[in-house]
Coordinates of C-alpha atoms in Angstrom, one line a residue:
Chain A
V1 CA 150.9 -1.9 134.0
T2 CA 153.1 -1.1 130.6
V3 CA 153.4 -3.9 127.7
P4 CA 155.9 -5.3 126.5
G5 CA 157.5 -4.6 123.0
R6 CA 155.5 -7.6 121.2
S7 CA 153.0 -8.9 119.3
G8 CA 149.9 -10.9 121.1
V9 CA 146.6 -8.8 119.8
R10 CA 143.6 -10.0 120.0
M11 CA 141.4 -10.2 117.0
D12 CA 137.5 -11.0 116.8
C13 CA 135.7 -11.0 114.2
G14 CA 136.7 -7.6 112.9
E15 CA 140.1 -6.4 112.0
R16 CA 141.4 -3.8 110.2
G17 CA 144.9 -3.9 107.9
S18 CA 147.1 -0.7 108.1
R19 CA 151.1 -0.6 107.4
A20 CA 153.1 -2.9 108.6
G21 CA 156.4 -2.6 109.0
P22 CA 160.1 -4.4 108.2
G23 CA 159.9 -7.4 110.1
R24 CA 162.4 -9.8 111.4
A25 CA 163.2 -13.0 109.9
E26 CA 161.1 -15.1 112.3
P27 CA 158.6 -17.8 110.9
G28 CA 155.7 -16.0 110.6
R29 CA 152.2 -17.3 110.2
G30 CA 149.4 -15.7 108.0
P31 CA 149.3 -12.6 105.9
F32 CA 151.2 -10.7 107.8
P33 CA 154.6 -12.0 108.4
A34 CA 156.7 -12.4 111.8
G35 CA 158.3 -9.7 112.8
S36 CA 158.0 -6.0 115.0
G37 CA 156.5 -4.7 111.2
R38 CA 153.6 -7.4 112.6
T39 CA 152.7 -6.1 115.8
E40 CA 152.4 -3.2 115.0
A41 CA 150.2 -3.8 111.8
I42 CA 148.1 -5.8 114.1
Y43 CA 148.1 -3.0 117.0
Q44 CA 147.0 -0.7 113.9
V45 CA 144.4 -3.0 112.8
F46 CA 142.6 -3.1 116.1
E47 CA 143.2 0.7 116.8
N48 CA 141.2 1.4 113.8
V49 CA 138.6 -1.4 114.2
A50 CA 137.5 -0.8 118.0
K51 CA 134.8 1.3 117.9
K52 CA 132.7 -0.8 115.2
Y53 CA 134.7 -3.8 116.1
D54 CA 131.2 -5.5 117.7
V55 CA 128.7 -4.7 114.6
M56 CA 131.2 -6.1 112.6
N57 CA 130.7 -9.9 115.0
D58 CA 127.4 -9.3 114.6
S59 CA 127.0 -9.0 110.8
M60 CA 129.8 -11.4 109.7
T61 CA 128.5 -13.9 112.5
L62 CA 124.9 -12.9 112.2
G63 CA 125.0 -12.7 116.0
I64 CA 126.3 -16.2 116.7
H65 CA 129.1 -15.4 118.0
R66 CA 127.2 -14.5 121.4
V67 CA 125.9 -17.9 120.9
W68 CA 129.5 -19.0 120.9
K69 CA 130.7 -17.2 123.8
D70 CA 127.9 -18.0 126.1
I71 CA 128.8 -21.6 125.2
L72 CA 132.2 -20.8 127.0
M73 CA 130.6 -19.4 129.8
H74 CA 129.2 -22.6 130.1
K75 CA 131.6 -24.6 129.7
M76 CA 133.8 -22.7 132.4
N77 CA 130.9 -23.2 134.2
P78 CA 132.3 -20.6 137.2
C79 CA 131.4 -20.7 140.7
P80 CA 131.0 -17.7 142.5
G81 CA 134.9 -16.8 144.1
T82 CA 136.5 -17.2 141.1
L83 CA 139.3 -15.4 139.5
L84 CA 139.4 -15.4 135.9
L85 CA 142.0 -14.0 133.5
D86 CA 140.4 -12.5 129.7
V87 CA 143.4 -12.2 127.6
A88 CA 142.8 -10.3 124.6
G89 CA 140.2 -9.9 125.7
G90 CA 139.3 -5.8 124.1
T91 CA 135.6 -4.7 124.1
G92 CA 134.6 -7.4 127.3
D93 CA 132.6 -9.8 125.6
I94 CA 133.7 -12.5 128.2
A95 CA 134.1 -11.1 131.3
F96 CA 130.3 -9.0 131.3
R97 CA 129.4 -13.1 130.7
F98 CA 131.2 -13.9 133.1
I99 CA 129.8 -11.3 135.8
N100 CA 127.1 -12.3 134.8
Y101 CA 127.2 -16.0 135.5
V102 CA 128.6 -15.5 138.9
R103 CA 126.1 -13.2 140.0
S104 CA 123.1 -15.4 139.0
V105 CA 125.1 -18.2 140.9
R106 CA 125.8 -16.4 143.4
Q107 CA 122.0 -15.6 143.8
R108 CA 120.7 -19.3 144.1
Q109 CA 123.2 -19.9 146.7
L110 CA 121.7 -17.4 148.2
Q111 CA 118.4 -18.1 148.3
R112 CA 119.7 -21.7 149.4
K113 CA 121.1 -20.6 152.1
L114 CA 117.9 -18.8 153.1
K115 CA 115.8 -21.4 152.8
H116 CA 118.0 -23.1 155.2
H117 CA 117.4 -20.9 157.5
Q118 CA 114.1 -20.3 157.9
N119 CA 114.3 -21.0 161.5
L120 CA 115.3 -18.0 162.0
S121 CA 114.2 -14.4 163.5
W122 CA 113.3 -11.6 160.8
Q123 CA 116.0 -9.8 162.3
E124 CA 118.6 -12.3 161.6
I125 CA 117.6 -13.0 158.5
F126 CA 117.7 -9.2 157.6
D127 CA 121.3 -9.1 159.3
S128 CA 122.2 -12.0 156.3
Y129 CA 120.8 -9.5 153.7
Q130 CA 123.6 -7.0 154.9
K131 CA 126.3 -9.0 154.7
D132 CA 125.6 -10.5 151.8
Q133 CA 124.3 -7.5 149.7
F134 CA 128.0 -6.0 148.8
N135 CA 129.1 -9.5 148.1
S136 CA 127.1 -10.3 144.8
L137 CA 129.5 -11.2 143.0
G138 CA 130.8 -13.6 145.2
D139 CA 134.4 -12.2 145.8
S140 CA 134.6 -13.6 142.0
Q141 CA 136.7 -11.4 140.1
V142 CA 138.0 -11.0 135.9
V143 CA 141.1 -9.2 134.8
V144 CA 140.5 -8.2 131.2
C145 CA 143.8 -8.0 129.4
D146 CA 144.2 -6.8 126.1
I147 CA 147.4 -5.2 124.2
N148 CA 145.7 -2.5 122.6
R149 CA 144.7 0.7 124.2
E150 CA 141.8 1.4 121.9
M151 CA 139.7 -1.6 122.4
L152 CA 140.3 -1.6 126.2
K153 CA 138.9 2.1 126.3
V154 CA 136.2 0.8 123.8
G155 CA 135.2 -2.0 126.9
K156 CA 135.2 0.1 129.6
Q157 CA 133.1 2.9 127.4
K158 CA 130.4 -0.3 128.0
A159 CA 131.0 -1.7 131.0
Q160 CA 130.1 1.7 131.9
H161 CA 127.2 1.9 129.5
L162 CA 126.0 -1.7 130.8
G163 CA 126.4 -0.6 135.1
Y164 CA 129.5 -3.7 134.8
S165 CA 132.2 -2.1 137.7
E166 CA 132.8 -4.4 140.4
G167 CA 135.0 -7.4 139.8
L168 CA 135.7 -5.9 136.6
S169 CA 139.6 -4.9 136.0
W170 CA 141.5 -3.8 133.1
V171 CA 144.9 -4.2 132.5
L172 CA 147.1 -3.3 129.7
G173 CA 149.5 -5.8 128.8
N174 CA 150.8 -8.6 126.1
A175 CA 149.6 -12.1 125.8
E176 CA 153.3 -13.5 124.7
E177 CA 154.8 -11.8 128.0
L178 CA 151.8 -11.2 130.9
P179 CA 152.1 -8.2 133.4
F180 CA 151.0 -10.9 136.1
D181 CA 152.8 -12.8 138.5
D182 CA 152.8 -17.0 139.0
D183 CA 150.1 -18.9 139.8
K184 CA 147.7 -16.6 140.0
F185 CA 144.6 -17.0 138.0
D186 CA 141.9 -19.7 138.3
V187 CA 140.9 -19.4 134.8
Y188 CA 142.6 -18.2 131.8
T189 CA 140.6 -17.7 128.8
I190 CA 141.5 -16.1 125.4
A191 CA 138.4 -15.9 122.7
F192 CA 139.1 -15.0 119.4
G193 CA 142.9 -13.4 120.4
I194 CA 145.1 -16.2 120.0
R195 CA 144.8 -16.5 116.6
N196 CA 146.7 -12.9 116.3
V197 CA 149.3 -13.5 119.1
T198 CA 152.5 -14.0 116.6
R199 CA 154.3 -17.1 119.0
I200 CA 151.2 -18.7 120.6
D201 CA 153.5 -21.1 122.2
L202 CA 154.3 -18.1 123.9
A203 CA 151.0 -17.1 124.6
L204 CA 150.1 -20.9 125.5
Q205 CA 153.8 -20.5 128.4
E206 CA 152.4 -17.5 129.6
A207 CA 149.0 -18.7 130.5
Y208 CA 150.4 -22.3 132.2
R209 CA 152.5 -19.7 134.3
V210 CA 149.9 -17.7 135.4
L211 CA 147.4 -20.3 136.1
K212 CA 146.8 -21.6 139.6
P213 CA 147.7 -25.7 139.9
G214 CA 144.4 -26.5 139.3
G215 CA 143.6 -23.9 136.7
R216 CA 141.7 -23.9 133.5
F217 CA 143.1 -23.3 130.1
L218 CA 140.0 -22.3 127.9
C219 CA 140.4 -21.3 124.1
L220 CA 137.4 -20.0 121.4
E221 CA 139.0 -19.6 118.7
F222 CA 138.0 -19.9 114.4
S223 CA 139.2 -23.8 113.6
R224 CA 139.3 -26.2 110.5
V225 CA 135.9 -27.4 108.8
S226 CA 136.6 -31.1 108.2
N227 CA 132.8 -31.4 106.2
P228 CA 134.0 -31.1 102.7
L229 CA 130.7 -29.4 101.3
L230 CA 130.4 -27.0 104.5
S231 CA 133.7 -26.2 103.4
R232 CA 133.1 -24.8 99.9
L233 CA 130.5 -22.6 101.2
Y234 CA 132.2 -21.6 104.6
D235 CA 134.9 -20.4 101.9
L236 CA 132.2 -18.8 99.7
Y237 CA 131.3 -16.8 102.1
S238 CA 134.3 -16.3 104.1
F239 CA 136.0 -14.9 101.0
Q240 CA 133.4 -13.0 99.3
V241 CA 130.7 -11.6 101.8
I242 CA 132.9 -11.0 104.8
P243 CA 135.1 -8.3 103.3
V244 CA 132.5 -6.8 101.0
L245 CA 130.9 -6.6 105.1
G246 CA 134.4 -4.7 106.2
E247 CA 134.5 -2.3 103.5
V248 CA 130.7 -1.1 103.3
I249 CA 130.1 -0.9 107.0
A250 CA 133.3 -0.3 108.8
G251 CA 134.9 1.6 105.4
D252 CA 137.6 -1.3 105.6
W253 CA 138.1 -4.1 103.0
R254 CA 141.9 -4.9 104.1
S255 CA 141.8 -5.8 107.8
Y256 CA 138.6 -8.0 107.3
Q257 CA 140.1 -9.8 104.4
Y258 CA 143.3 -10.7 106.7
L259 CA 140.9 -11.8 108.8
V260 CA 139.4 -14.4 106.8
E261 CA 143.0 -15.3 105.7
S262 CA 144.1 -15.4 108.8
I263 CA 141.6 -17.9 110.2
R264 CA 142.6 -20.4 107.1
Q265 CA 146.2 -20.1 108.5
F266 CA 145.7 -20.7 112.0
P267 CA 146.3 -24.2 112.9
P268 CA 143.8 -26.9 112.9
Q269 CA 142.4 -28.5 115.7
E270 CA 144.5 -31.7 116.4
E271 CA 148.0 -29.2 116.1
L272 CA 146.3 -26.4 119.1
K273 CA 145.6 -29.6 120.9
A274 CA 149.2 -30.6 120.6
M275 CA 150.7 -27.4 120.9
I276 CA 148.7 -26.6 124.4
E277 CA 149.7 -30.1 125.5
D278 CA 153.5 -28.7 124.5
A279 CA 153.0 -25.9 127.2
G280 CA 152.0 -28.6 130.0
F281 CA 148.6 -28.4 130.5
F282 CA 146.8 -32.2 131.0
K283 CA 143.4 -33.6 129.6
V284 CA 143.7 -31.0 126.6
D285 CA 140.6 -31.8 124.8
Y286 CA 138.6 -29.7 122.3
E287 CA 135.2 -29.4 121.3
N288 CA 134.1 -28.3 118.1
L289 CA 131.2 -25.6 117.0
N290 CA 129.3 -25.0 114.0
F291 CA 130.8 -28.8 112.4
G292 CA 134.5 -26.5 113.1
I293 CA 133.9 -23.2 112.1
V294 CA 134.8 -22.7 115.9
A295 CA 136.2 -25.0 118.7
I296 CA 136.7 -24.5 122.0
H297 CA 140.4 -26.1 123.5
S298 CA 140.5 -27.1 127.3
G299 CA 143.5 -27.9 129.6
F300 CA 144.4 -28.2 133.1
K301 CA 147.4 -27.3 135.2
L302 CA 147.9 -30.6 137.6
Chain B
M1 CA 138.2 -11.8 84.3
E2 CA 139.8 -15.4 85.8
T3 CA 137.6 -16.7 88.5
H4 CA 139.1 -17.2 92.1
H5 CA 139.6 -20.2 93.4
L6 CA 138.0 -21.0 96.9
A7 CA 140.0 -22.1 99.6
G8 CA 138.0 -25.4 100.1
S9 CA 139.8 -27.8 98.4
R10 CA 143.4 -27.3 98.7
T11 CA 145.3 -29.0 101.5
R12 CA 146.5 -26.8 104.3
D13 CA 150.3 -27.0 103.0
E14 CA 149.2 -25.3 99.8
T15 CA 147.0 -22.7 101.4
H16 CA 150.3 -21.4 103.5
R17 CA 152.7 -21.9 100.3
R18 CA 150.3 -19.5 98.5
L19 CA 149.2 -17.1 100.7
P20 CA 150.3 -13.4 99.9
R21 CA 153.9 -12.9 101.4
L22 CA 154.7 -9.0 102.3
S23 CA 157.8 -8.7 100.6
H24 CA 157.3 -4.4 100.5
P25 CA 159.5 -3.5 103.2
A26 CA 157.2 -0.4 103.7
G27 CA 154.5 -3.2 104.3
D28 CA 151.9 -3.1 101.8
L29 CA 148.5 -4.1 103.1
P30 CA 148.2 -8.6 102.7
R31 CA 146.7 -9.1 99.2
S32 CA 143.8 -10.1 98.2
S33 CA 143.5 -13.8 98.4
M34 CA 142.4 -13.8 94.7
E35 CA 145.4 -16.2 93.3
G36 CA 146.8 -14.6 90.4
W37 CA 145.5 -11.4 90.1
H38 CA 147.5 -8.5 91.1
P39 CA 146.8 -5.4 91.9
L40 CA 146.9 -3.0 88.7
Y41 CA 147.8 0.0 90.9
P42 CA 148.1 1.3 94.6
G43 CA 145.1 1.1 96.4
H44 CA 143.5 -1.5 93.6
I45 CA 141.7 -4.0 95.3
P46 CA 140.8 -7.4 93.1
T47 CA 137.6 -8.0 93.2
S48 CA 135.0 -10.8 92.1
P49 CA 132.5 -10.7 90.5
L50 CA 130.5 -11.5 92.9
Q51 CA 131.8 -9.0 95.7
K52 CA 131.7 -5.9 93.0
A53 CA 127.6 -7.0 92.9
L54 CA 127.1 -7.2 96.5
L55 CA 129.4 -4.1 96.9
A56 CA 127.0 -2.0 94.6
A57 CA 124.3 -3.5 96.6
G58 CA 125.6 -2.7 100.2
S59 CA 127.3 0.7 98.8
A60 CA 124.1 2.0 98.2
V61 CA 121.7 0.8 101.0
M62 CA 124.2 2.3 103.2
A63 CA 125.1 5.3 101.4
L64 CA 121.0 6.3 101.1
C65 CA 121.2 5.3 105.1
D66 CA 124.4 7.3 106.0
P67 CA 124.4 10.7 103.9
Y68 CA 127.7 11.1 105.8
R69 CA 129.4 7.7 104.1
H70 CA 130.9 9.0 100.9
D71 CA 133.2 5.9 100.7
M72 CA 129.9 4.4 100.0
V73 CA 128.8 6.7 96.8
A74 CA 132.6 6.2 95.8
V75 CA 132.2 2.5 95.9
L76 CA 128.5 2.6 94.2
G77 CA 130.3 4.4 91.5
E78 CA 133.3 1.9 91.1
T79 CA 131.6 -1.2 91.1
T80 CA 128.7 0.1 88.5
G81 CA 130.5 2.5 85.8
C82 CA 131.7 -0.8 84.1
L83 CA 130.4 0.6 81.1
A84 CA 130.1 4.2 81.4
L85 CA 133.9 4.7 82.3
P86 CA 135.2 3.0 79.4
N87 CA 132.6 5.4 77.4
L88 CA 134.4 8.5 79.4
R89 CA 137.5 7.1 78.5
D90 CA 137.4 6.3 74.9
K91 CA 135.6 10.6 74.5
M92 CA 139.0 11.1 75.7
K93 CA 141.1 9.8 73.9
N94 CA 138.8 11.0 70.6
H95 CA 138.9 15.0 72.0
P96 CA 142.9 16.7 71.7
E97 CA 142.6 17.8 75.3
G98 CA 141.0 14.3 76.6
Y99 CA 143.7 12.4 74.9
R100 CA 146.3 14.8 76.3
I101 CA 145.1 14.7 79.9
L102 CA 145.0 11.0 79.6
Q103 CA 148.7 10.9 78.4
E104 CA 149.4 13.1 81.1
R105 CA 147.5 12.1 84.2
P106 CA 147.4 15.5 85.9
R107 CA 146.1 15.2 89.3
I108 CA 144.3 18.3 91.2
R109 CA 145.8 18.4 94.7
L110 CA 146.4 20.6 97.1
S111 CA 150.1 20.1 96.3
T112 CA 149.7 20.9 93.1
L113 CA 148.5 24.1 93.1
D114 CA 149.7 27.3 93.9
M115 CA 147.0 28.3 95.7
A116 CA 148.5 32.2 96.2
R117 CA 148.7 32.5 92.2
L118 CA 144.8 31.6 92.0
Q119 CA 143.9 33.8 94.6
G120 CA 145.6 36.4 93.2
L121 CA 144.1 35.9 89.8
P122 CA 141.5 38.3 88.8
D123 CA 137.5 37.9 90.1
G124 CA 135.4 35.5 87.7
S125 CA 138.4 33.6 86.6
L126 CA 138.3 30.0 87.3
G127 CA 141.6 29.7 89.0
R128 CA 140.0 32.9 91.7
E129 CA 136.5 31.2 91.5
Y130 CA 137.2 27.9 92.5
V131 CA 139.6 28.8 95.1
R132 CA 136.5 31.1 96.7
F133 CA 134.6 28.2 96.2
L134 CA 136.6 25.9 98.2
E135 CA 137.1 28.5 101.0
D136 CA 133.2 29.4 101.1
N137 CA 132.3 25.6 101.2
K138 CA 135.3 25.0 103.1
V139 CA 136.3 22.3 100.7
S140 CA 139.4 21.2 100.0
P141 CA 140.3 19.2 96.8
D142 CA 142.2 16.2 98.8
T143 CA 139.6 14.1 100.0
R144 CA 138.2 12.6 97.2
M145 CA 138.8 9.0 98.0
P146 CA 141.4 6.8 95.4
P147 CA 139.9 4.2 93.4
K148 CA 139.8 0.7 94.4
F149 CA 137.5 -1.4 92.8
V150 CA 137.8 -0.7 89.6
D151 CA 139.5 -3.2 87.3
D152 CA 141.7 -1.1 84.9
E153 CA 144.7 1.6 85.6
E154 CA 143.5 3.6 82.9
L155 CA 139.7 3.7 84.1
A156 CA 141.2 3.9 87.3
Y157 CA 142.4 7.4 86.4
V158 CA 139.6 8.3 84.7
I159 CA 137.2 7.6 88.3
Q160 CA 139.8 9.9 89.8
R161 CA 139.6 12.8 87.5
Y162 CA 135.4 12.7 87.3
R163 CA 136.3 13.3 91.1
E164 CA 138.9 15.6 91.3
V165 CA 136.9 17.9 88.8
H166 CA 133.7 17.5 90.5
D167 CA 134.5 20.8 92.8
L168 CA 135.1 22.4 89.7
M169 CA 131.6 21.5 88.3
H170 CA 130.7 23.1 91.2
T171 CA 132.0 26.0 90.3
L172 CA 131.4 26.1 87.1
L173 CA 127.8 25.5 87.6
G174 CA 127.7 27.9 90.8
M175 CA 126.1 25.3 93.0
P176 CA 127.4 25.3 97.0
T177 CA 128.3 22.2 98.7
N178 CA 125.0 22.0 101.0
M179 CA 122.0 19.5 99.6
L180 CA 120.5 21.4 96.5
G181 CA 123.6 22.2 95.1
E182 CA 124.7 18.6 95.2
V183 CA 121.9 17.4 93.8
V184 CA 122.3 19.8 91.0
V185 CA 125.5 18.9 89.6
K186 CA 124.4 15.4 90.0
W187 CA 121.8 15.5 87.6
F188 CA 124.8 17.5 85.7
E189 CA 126.9 14.7 85.8
A190 CA 124.8 12.2 85.2
V191 CA 123.5 13.3 81.7
Q192 CA 127.3 14.1 81.0
T193 CA 129.1 10.6 82.2
G194 CA 126.1 8.5 82.5
L195 CA 127.5 6.9 85.4
P196 CA 125.3 4.6 87.2
M197 CA 126.3 6.0 91.1
C198 CA 125.4 9.8 89.4
V199 CA 122.1 8.5 88.3
L200 CA 121.1 7.0 91.4
G201 CA 122.2 10.4 93.5
A202 CA 120.4 12.4 90.9
A203 CA 116.8 10.3 91.4
F204 CA 117.4 9.4 94.8
G205 CA 119.2 12.7 96.9
P206 CA 116.4 15.1 96.9
V207 CA 114.4 12.9 99.0
R208 CA 115.7 14.4 101.8
L209 CA 114.4 17.5 100.7
S210 CA 112.0 19.9 101.7
S211 CA 109.2 20.7 99.6
R212 CA 109.9 24.2 99.4
K213 CA 113.6 22.8 97.6
L214 CA 111.9 20.8 95.6
Q215 CA 109.8 21.9 94.2
V216 CA 112.7 24.8 93.3
L217 CA 114.8 21.5 92.0
A218 CA 112.4 20.7 89.9
T219 CA 110.9 23.7 88.2
E220 CA 114.0 25.4 87.7
L221 CA 117.2 23.9 88.7
V222 CA 117.2 20.6 87.4
P223 CA 115.7 21.6 83.4
W224 CA 118.6 23.9 83.8
A225 CA 121.1 21.6 84.6
I226 CA 119.6 18.4 82.5
R227 CA 119.7 21.7 78.9
S228 CA 123.3 21.6 80.3
G229 CA 124.8 18.6 80.6
L230 CA 123.0 17.8 77.0
N231 CA 124.4 21.0 75.2
A232 CA 127.9 21.0 76.9
S233 CA 130.4 19.1 75.4
C234 CA 132.6 16.1 77.6
V235 CA 133.6 18.4 80.5
L236 CA 136.2 15.6 81.4
N237 CA 137.8 16.9 78.0
V238 CA 138.6 20.1 79.7
Y239 CA 142.7 20.3 81.0
Y240 CA 141.4 22.9 83.5
E241 CA 145.0 23.4 85.1
Q242 CA 145.7 25.3 81.6
R243 CA 143.0 27.6 81.8
W244 CA 142.8 29.0 85.4
E245 CA 143.3 32.5 83.9
Q246 CA 140.1 31.9 81.8
P247 CA 136.8 34.1 83.0
V248 CA 134.5 31.1 84.0
E249 CA 131.5 33.2 81.5
S250 CA 134.1 32.3 78.9
L251 CA 134.0 28.5 79.9
R252 CA 130.5 28.0 80.0
E253 CA 130.3 29.5 77.0
E254 CA 133.0 27.8 75.4
L255 CA 131.5 24.0 77.0
G256 CA 128.0 25.3 76.2
I257 CA 126.5 25.7 79.8
F258 CA 123.8 27.5 79.9
P259 CA 123.9 30.4 82.5
P260 CA 122.6 29.4 86.2
P261 CA 118.4 30.2 86.6
P262 CA 118.9 33.1 89.2
V263 CA 117.9 31.2 92.5
R264 CA 119.4 30.7 95.7
V265 CA 120.6 27.7 96.3

């Protein structure tokens, strides 16, 4: 799958700054100005951090990012047979959780089925095992789409290492111009990625386009802390500690400085909700986690 | 130093207005959010005292845990050198040759060195032995980290000079770049410069050495390094680029470095 030119790179809690080229005069948000330069700059960021990504996430959030992603999965509550598109899903955190989730749901489904079949003969029970054995995911599938080759590479390696193979696809693609047809997916997720997209509105429109009617949009992203005391502590930690962690662990101060600044620049909960509604989604809502440090936005294509 | 103010109490609009804009066409990295703090030299990252303290602690731990993280040693040097670096700079200022170095700011880099000419110099000369050292140990003068966290442009040059002259220290002391050789050079540098990073490196470097090497280190090499370091004049006050033809022995004598003990390192 080819990558159509522009931005839409995901960033989780780790990023790395790099040389930004000259940009078009487009209204930009964040420390990198908009334009072709921004895309390349962000691309290089992730190219460099890909290997240390997960380590940095764990260090910066003290492992809490895992909980956030688990909560996202529980909110999604996918049933077997769901087709998930995880955009900016680089290293596969959401995809692996999805697979685990549907696998366990599927297990319970099979167990319940078995309970109802207790009057069957041994042979019939054995035959039903054979049939379902190769369907541990119940036809669920997840497509991991990311603009950055290095991130996908790390994700694929992780998948191999952890033993994930079926139901998983890796696609190189741009959130602002997805390489998929209309009305294809049941769920669209973007976890810590939408912040790095230059044209968030385009990404949201694309999300709307590729979702089936009835499909769900879920976005997990850093957001605004409204509590003033917590906000000060959060700022202190963000600006003082996180770049230091970046320098010490990944040898890269700039990226993590950029990370912290880009979080502050990102639209707060209500504004993002409005943008999602503008893209055509209904029943748009958000849930704050940890007092607004992150928020999960949800919407439906009806 | 101005303490930076935190983003917390500002409105979002204010934040947006104040965040740095990328104006340079070649594309600088986004600057630190330290309002009003501008980079003093290319690569400079302004840091608050808290950040420096965290960096010093973090880099010390990381340098110990992963000896291949040379960048951490560099960061440690920068964040702890706030007393030693001005000292060094003053020593340089008060010495005619050192003063010239501060004025002219020579850099030791492959692009500035005439390697062919240095190789052609007679054996025993500084230039020839320096090139031999680079070749034998497969090192290059271009791998030195540029300073990032020094908040003074002149001091940044001083620490850069110290880093670039390090290989010449190896040459003058006759020490290879294995762990033992590096520790010996660190002892010498610790005495010469007083940089806490050198002191820490000298003190903790030996933990990874075998007992046999430790013995050699303790009985012969370190005492010699300390004596030489104390006796020698400031090694940063030597304009090495103008002394390639000078024999190493002669330079050692001039500086006051004693001949190395006859030990295989």
